[in-house]
Short mmCIF file of C-alpha atoms in Angstrom, two decimals:
data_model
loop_
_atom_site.label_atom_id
_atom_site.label_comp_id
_atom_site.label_asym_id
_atom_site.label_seq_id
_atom_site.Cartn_x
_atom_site.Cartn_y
_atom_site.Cartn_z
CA UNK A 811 0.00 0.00 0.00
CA UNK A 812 1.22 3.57 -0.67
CA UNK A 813 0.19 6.75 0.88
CA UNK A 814 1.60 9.96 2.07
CA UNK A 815 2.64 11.05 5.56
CA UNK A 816 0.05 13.59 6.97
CA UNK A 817 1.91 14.50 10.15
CA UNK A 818 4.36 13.28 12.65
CA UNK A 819 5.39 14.05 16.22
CA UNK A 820 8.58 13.72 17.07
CA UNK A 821 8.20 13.77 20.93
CA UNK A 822 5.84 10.74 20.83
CA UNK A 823 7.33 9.08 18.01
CA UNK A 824 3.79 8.71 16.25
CA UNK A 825 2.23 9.94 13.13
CA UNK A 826 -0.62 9.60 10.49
CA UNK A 827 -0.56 8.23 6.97
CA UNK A 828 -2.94 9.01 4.21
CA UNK A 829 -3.25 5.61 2.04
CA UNK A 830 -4.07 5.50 -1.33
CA UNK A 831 -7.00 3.89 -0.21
CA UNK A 832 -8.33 6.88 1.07
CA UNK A 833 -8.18 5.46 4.99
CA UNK A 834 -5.81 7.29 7.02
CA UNK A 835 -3.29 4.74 9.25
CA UNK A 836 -1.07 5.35 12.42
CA UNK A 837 2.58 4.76 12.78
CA UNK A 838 4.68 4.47 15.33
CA UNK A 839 8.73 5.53 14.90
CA UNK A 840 10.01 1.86 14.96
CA UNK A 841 7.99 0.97 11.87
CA UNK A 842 10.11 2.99 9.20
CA UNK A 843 12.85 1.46 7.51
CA UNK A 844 16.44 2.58 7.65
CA UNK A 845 17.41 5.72 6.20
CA UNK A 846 13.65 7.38 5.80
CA UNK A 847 13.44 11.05 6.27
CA UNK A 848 10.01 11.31 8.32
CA UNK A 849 8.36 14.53 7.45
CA UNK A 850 4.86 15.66 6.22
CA UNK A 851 4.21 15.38 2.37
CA UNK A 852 6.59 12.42 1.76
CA UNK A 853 5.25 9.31 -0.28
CA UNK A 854 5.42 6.36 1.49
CA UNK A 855 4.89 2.19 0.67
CA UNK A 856 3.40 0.57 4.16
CA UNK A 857 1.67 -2.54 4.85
CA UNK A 858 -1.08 -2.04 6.75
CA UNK A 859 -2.61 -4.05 9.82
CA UNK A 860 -6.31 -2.69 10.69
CA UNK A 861 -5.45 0.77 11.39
CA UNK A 862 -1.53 0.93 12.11
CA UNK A 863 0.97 1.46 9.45
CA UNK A 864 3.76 -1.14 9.90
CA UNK A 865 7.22 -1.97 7.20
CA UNK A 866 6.86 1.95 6.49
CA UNK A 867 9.40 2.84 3.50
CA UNK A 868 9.93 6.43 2.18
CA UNK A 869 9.57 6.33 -1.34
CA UNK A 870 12.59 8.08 -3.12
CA UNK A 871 11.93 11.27 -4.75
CA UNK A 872 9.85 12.64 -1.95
CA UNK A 873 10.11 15.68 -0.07
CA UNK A 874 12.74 16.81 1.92
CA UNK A 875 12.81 17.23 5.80
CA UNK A 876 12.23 21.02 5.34
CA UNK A 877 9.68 20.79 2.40
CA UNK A 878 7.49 18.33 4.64
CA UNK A 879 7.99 20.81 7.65
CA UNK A 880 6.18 23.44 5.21
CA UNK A 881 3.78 20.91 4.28
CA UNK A 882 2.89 20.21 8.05
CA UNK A 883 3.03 24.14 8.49
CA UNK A 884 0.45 25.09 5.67
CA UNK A 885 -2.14 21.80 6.91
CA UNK A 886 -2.15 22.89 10.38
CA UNK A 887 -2.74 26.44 9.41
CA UNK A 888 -5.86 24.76 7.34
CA UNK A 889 -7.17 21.99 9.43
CA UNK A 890 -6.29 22.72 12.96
CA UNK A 891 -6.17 25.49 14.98
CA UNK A 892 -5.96 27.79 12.06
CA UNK A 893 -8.72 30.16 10.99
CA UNK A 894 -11.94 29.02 9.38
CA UNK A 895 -11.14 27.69 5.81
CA UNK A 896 -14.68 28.15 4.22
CA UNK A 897 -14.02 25.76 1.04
CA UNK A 898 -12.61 23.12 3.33
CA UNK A 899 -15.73 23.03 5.59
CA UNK A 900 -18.28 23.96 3.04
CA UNK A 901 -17.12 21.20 0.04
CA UNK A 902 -15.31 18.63 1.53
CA UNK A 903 -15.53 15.50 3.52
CA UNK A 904 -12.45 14.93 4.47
CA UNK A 905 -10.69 15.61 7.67
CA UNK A 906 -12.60 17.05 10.74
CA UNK A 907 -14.08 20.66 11.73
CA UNK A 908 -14.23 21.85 15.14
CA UNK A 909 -17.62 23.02 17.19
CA UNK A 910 -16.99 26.47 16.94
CA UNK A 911 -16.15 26.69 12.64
CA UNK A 912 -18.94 23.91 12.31
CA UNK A 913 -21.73 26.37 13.75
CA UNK A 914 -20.43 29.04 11.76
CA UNK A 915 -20.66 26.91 8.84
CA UNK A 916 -24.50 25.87 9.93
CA UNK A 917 -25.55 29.46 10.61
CA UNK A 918 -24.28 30.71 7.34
CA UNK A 919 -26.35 28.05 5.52
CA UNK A 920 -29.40 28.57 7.35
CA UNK A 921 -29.09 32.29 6.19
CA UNK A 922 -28.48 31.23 2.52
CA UNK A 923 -31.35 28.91 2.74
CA UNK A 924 -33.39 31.54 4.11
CA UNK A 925 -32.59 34.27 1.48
CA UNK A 926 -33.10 31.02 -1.22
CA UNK A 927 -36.56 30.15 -0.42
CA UNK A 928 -37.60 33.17 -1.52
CA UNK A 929 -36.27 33.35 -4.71
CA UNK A 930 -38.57 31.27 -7.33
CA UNK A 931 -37.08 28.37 -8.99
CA UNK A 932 -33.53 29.31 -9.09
CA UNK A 933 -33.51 29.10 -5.48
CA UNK A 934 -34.76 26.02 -5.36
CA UNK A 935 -32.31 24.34 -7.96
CA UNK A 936 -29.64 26.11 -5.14
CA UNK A 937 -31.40 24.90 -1.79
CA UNK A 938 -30.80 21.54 -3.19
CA UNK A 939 -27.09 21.60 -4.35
CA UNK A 940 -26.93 23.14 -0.50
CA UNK A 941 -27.49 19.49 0.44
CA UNK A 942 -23.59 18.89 0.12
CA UNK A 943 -22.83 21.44 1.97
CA UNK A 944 -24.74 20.57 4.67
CA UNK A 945 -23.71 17.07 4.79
CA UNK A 946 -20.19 17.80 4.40
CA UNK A 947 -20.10 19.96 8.01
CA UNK A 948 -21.96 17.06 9.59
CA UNK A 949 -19.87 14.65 8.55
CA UNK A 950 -16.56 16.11 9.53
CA UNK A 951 -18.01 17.52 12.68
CA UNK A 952 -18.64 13.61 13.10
CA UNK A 953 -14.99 12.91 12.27
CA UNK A 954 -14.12 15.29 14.96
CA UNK A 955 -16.19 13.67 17.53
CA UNK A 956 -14.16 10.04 16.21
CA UNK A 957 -17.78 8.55 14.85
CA UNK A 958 -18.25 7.52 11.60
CA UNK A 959 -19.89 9.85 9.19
CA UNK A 960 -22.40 7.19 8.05
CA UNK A 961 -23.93 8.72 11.18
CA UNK A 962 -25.57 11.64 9.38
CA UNK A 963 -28.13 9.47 7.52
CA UNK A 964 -29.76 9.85 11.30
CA UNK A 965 -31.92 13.07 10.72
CA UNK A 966 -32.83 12.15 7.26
CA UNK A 967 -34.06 8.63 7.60
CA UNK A 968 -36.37 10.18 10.71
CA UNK A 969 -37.60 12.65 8.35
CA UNK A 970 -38.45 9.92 5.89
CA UNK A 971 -39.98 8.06 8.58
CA UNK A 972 -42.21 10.99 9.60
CA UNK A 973 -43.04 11.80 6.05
CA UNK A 974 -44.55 8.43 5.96
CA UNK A 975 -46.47 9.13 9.23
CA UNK A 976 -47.56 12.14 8.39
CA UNK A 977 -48.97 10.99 4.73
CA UNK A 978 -50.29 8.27 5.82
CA UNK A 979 -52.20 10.02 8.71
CA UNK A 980 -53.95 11.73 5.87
CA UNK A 981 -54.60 8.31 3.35
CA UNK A 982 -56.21 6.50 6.40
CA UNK A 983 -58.65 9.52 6.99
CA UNK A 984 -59.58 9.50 3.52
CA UNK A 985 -60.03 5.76 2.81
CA UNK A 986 -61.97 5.43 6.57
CA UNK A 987 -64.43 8.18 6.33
CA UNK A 988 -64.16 10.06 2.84
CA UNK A 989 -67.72 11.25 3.09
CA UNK A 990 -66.49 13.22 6.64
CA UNK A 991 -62.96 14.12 5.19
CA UNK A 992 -64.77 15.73 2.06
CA UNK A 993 -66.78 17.85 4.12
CA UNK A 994 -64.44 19.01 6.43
CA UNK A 995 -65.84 17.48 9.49
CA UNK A 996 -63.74 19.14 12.60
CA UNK A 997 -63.77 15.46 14.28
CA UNK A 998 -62.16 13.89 11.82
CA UNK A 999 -59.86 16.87 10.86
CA UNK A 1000 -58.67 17.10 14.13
CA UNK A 1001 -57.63 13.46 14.21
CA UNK A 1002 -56.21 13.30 11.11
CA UNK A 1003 -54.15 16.88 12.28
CA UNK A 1004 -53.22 14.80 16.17
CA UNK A 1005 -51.94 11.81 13.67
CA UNK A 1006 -49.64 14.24 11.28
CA UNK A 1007 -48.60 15.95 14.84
CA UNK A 1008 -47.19 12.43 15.39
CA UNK A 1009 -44.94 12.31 12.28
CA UNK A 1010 -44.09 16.30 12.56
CA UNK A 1011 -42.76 15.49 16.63
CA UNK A 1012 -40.77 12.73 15.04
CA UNK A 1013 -38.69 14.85 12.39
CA UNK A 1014 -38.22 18.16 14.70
CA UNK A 1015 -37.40 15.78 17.90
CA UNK A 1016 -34.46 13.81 16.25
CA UNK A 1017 -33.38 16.63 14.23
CA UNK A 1018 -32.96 18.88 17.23
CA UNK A 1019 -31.37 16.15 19.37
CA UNK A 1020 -29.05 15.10 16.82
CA UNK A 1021 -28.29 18.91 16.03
CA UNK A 1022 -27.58 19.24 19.86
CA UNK A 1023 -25.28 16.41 19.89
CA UNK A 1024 -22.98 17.03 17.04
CA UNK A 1025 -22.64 20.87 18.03
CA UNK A 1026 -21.98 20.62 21.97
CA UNK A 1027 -19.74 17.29 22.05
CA UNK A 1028 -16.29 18.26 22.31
CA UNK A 1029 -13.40 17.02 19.82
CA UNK A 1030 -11.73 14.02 20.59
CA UNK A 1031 -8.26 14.57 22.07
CA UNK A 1032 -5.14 13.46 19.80
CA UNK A 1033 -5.44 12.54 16.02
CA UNK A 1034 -7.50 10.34 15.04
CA UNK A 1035 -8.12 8.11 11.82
CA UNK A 1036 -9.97 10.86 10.17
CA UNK A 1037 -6.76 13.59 10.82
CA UNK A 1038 -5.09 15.79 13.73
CA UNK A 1039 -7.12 17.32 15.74
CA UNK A 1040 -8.34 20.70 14.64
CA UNK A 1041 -8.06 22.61 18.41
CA UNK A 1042 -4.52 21.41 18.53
CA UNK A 1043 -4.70 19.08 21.61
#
């Protein structure tokens, strides 16, 4: 397997491969070969054992020791504790994002998607190419927390679900009592309206609590197979 070195600390003698594969693998001093110049931005060959690195050779031709210390520079200054990178949050999904450049991210797409919904149909071909966005901060924010970002199909499968509740809340009034439903009686309108309350509770309850839990859990400590962490500690 090849990959690149993504950063290294020489106190603990650990660092962090990217592979090829597009997983990112610890390494521990012992496991380069003799004669490799450690530093951020080299090319490496590695065989990999779960998550660890181990038989790590720098690849001749790669960077030197002082163009992988400006490599290391420039990605700290990008993905940890540097200033907010707005392409890096907004587009992509790799790496992590901390709490505080994560609700900055969220708050400027709820004011785009605010200022979108009023504009007719160009708007709404935008609100929906907003959905990577969106995903993207999740995701990473997910990273940060060291979960999985397959976690962020959570609000959007309990939307589905209520969608489902909340249609079929109306197709059981109509198939039960059509005669009633036609004519607007307030008995049946009312339980139809207590049934689509049902679905409605569903979407905003999990969305909220999932919202809450991605923005107030702190990053985890260290790096971590998804990159360094972005506060620095």
């Amino acid at each position: 397997m090849r990959g690149e070195i993504l950063s290294y600390d020489d106190v603990s003698g650990t660092g962090l491969i990217s592979g090829d594969d597009s997983i990112r693998y610890g390494f521990a001093r012992s496991a380069i070969q003799a004669g490799g110049v450690i530093a951020a931005g080299a090319r490496v060959d590695f065989v990999p054992e779960g998550l660890e690195a181990t038989q790590v050779m720098v690849l001749a031709g790669s960077p030197t020791a002082a163009f992988g210390q400006a490599a290391n520079s420039a990605y700290t200054t990008r993905d940890t504790g540097g200033g907010y990178d707005f392409a890096s949050a907004m587009f992509s999904f790799n790496g992590r994002l901390r709490r505080q450049h994560f609700w900055i991210s969220w708050l400027i797409l709820l004011g785009a998607g605010v200022v979108l919904g009023w504009i007719p149909i160009i708007g709404t071909i935008l609100s929906i190419a907003m959905i990577w966005p969106n995903v993207a901060i999740v995701v990473k924010r997910l990273h940060d927390m060291g979960k999985t970002g397959w976690f962020a199909v959570v609000p959007w499968v309990a939307n589905i679900v209520g969608f489902i509740m909340i249609i079929s809340a109306v197709g059981m009034s109509i198939i039960t009592n059509p005669q009633a439903f036609e004519s607007e009686d307030p008995e049946v309108m009312l339980a139809m309206f207590g049934s689509m309350m049902g679905g409605i509770a569903v979407m905003f309850l999990v969305n909220i609590a999932f919202l809450l839990w991605i923005g107030i859990s702190d990053s985890q400590r260290g790096d971590n197979k998804f990159g360094p962490n972005p506060k620095g500690e």
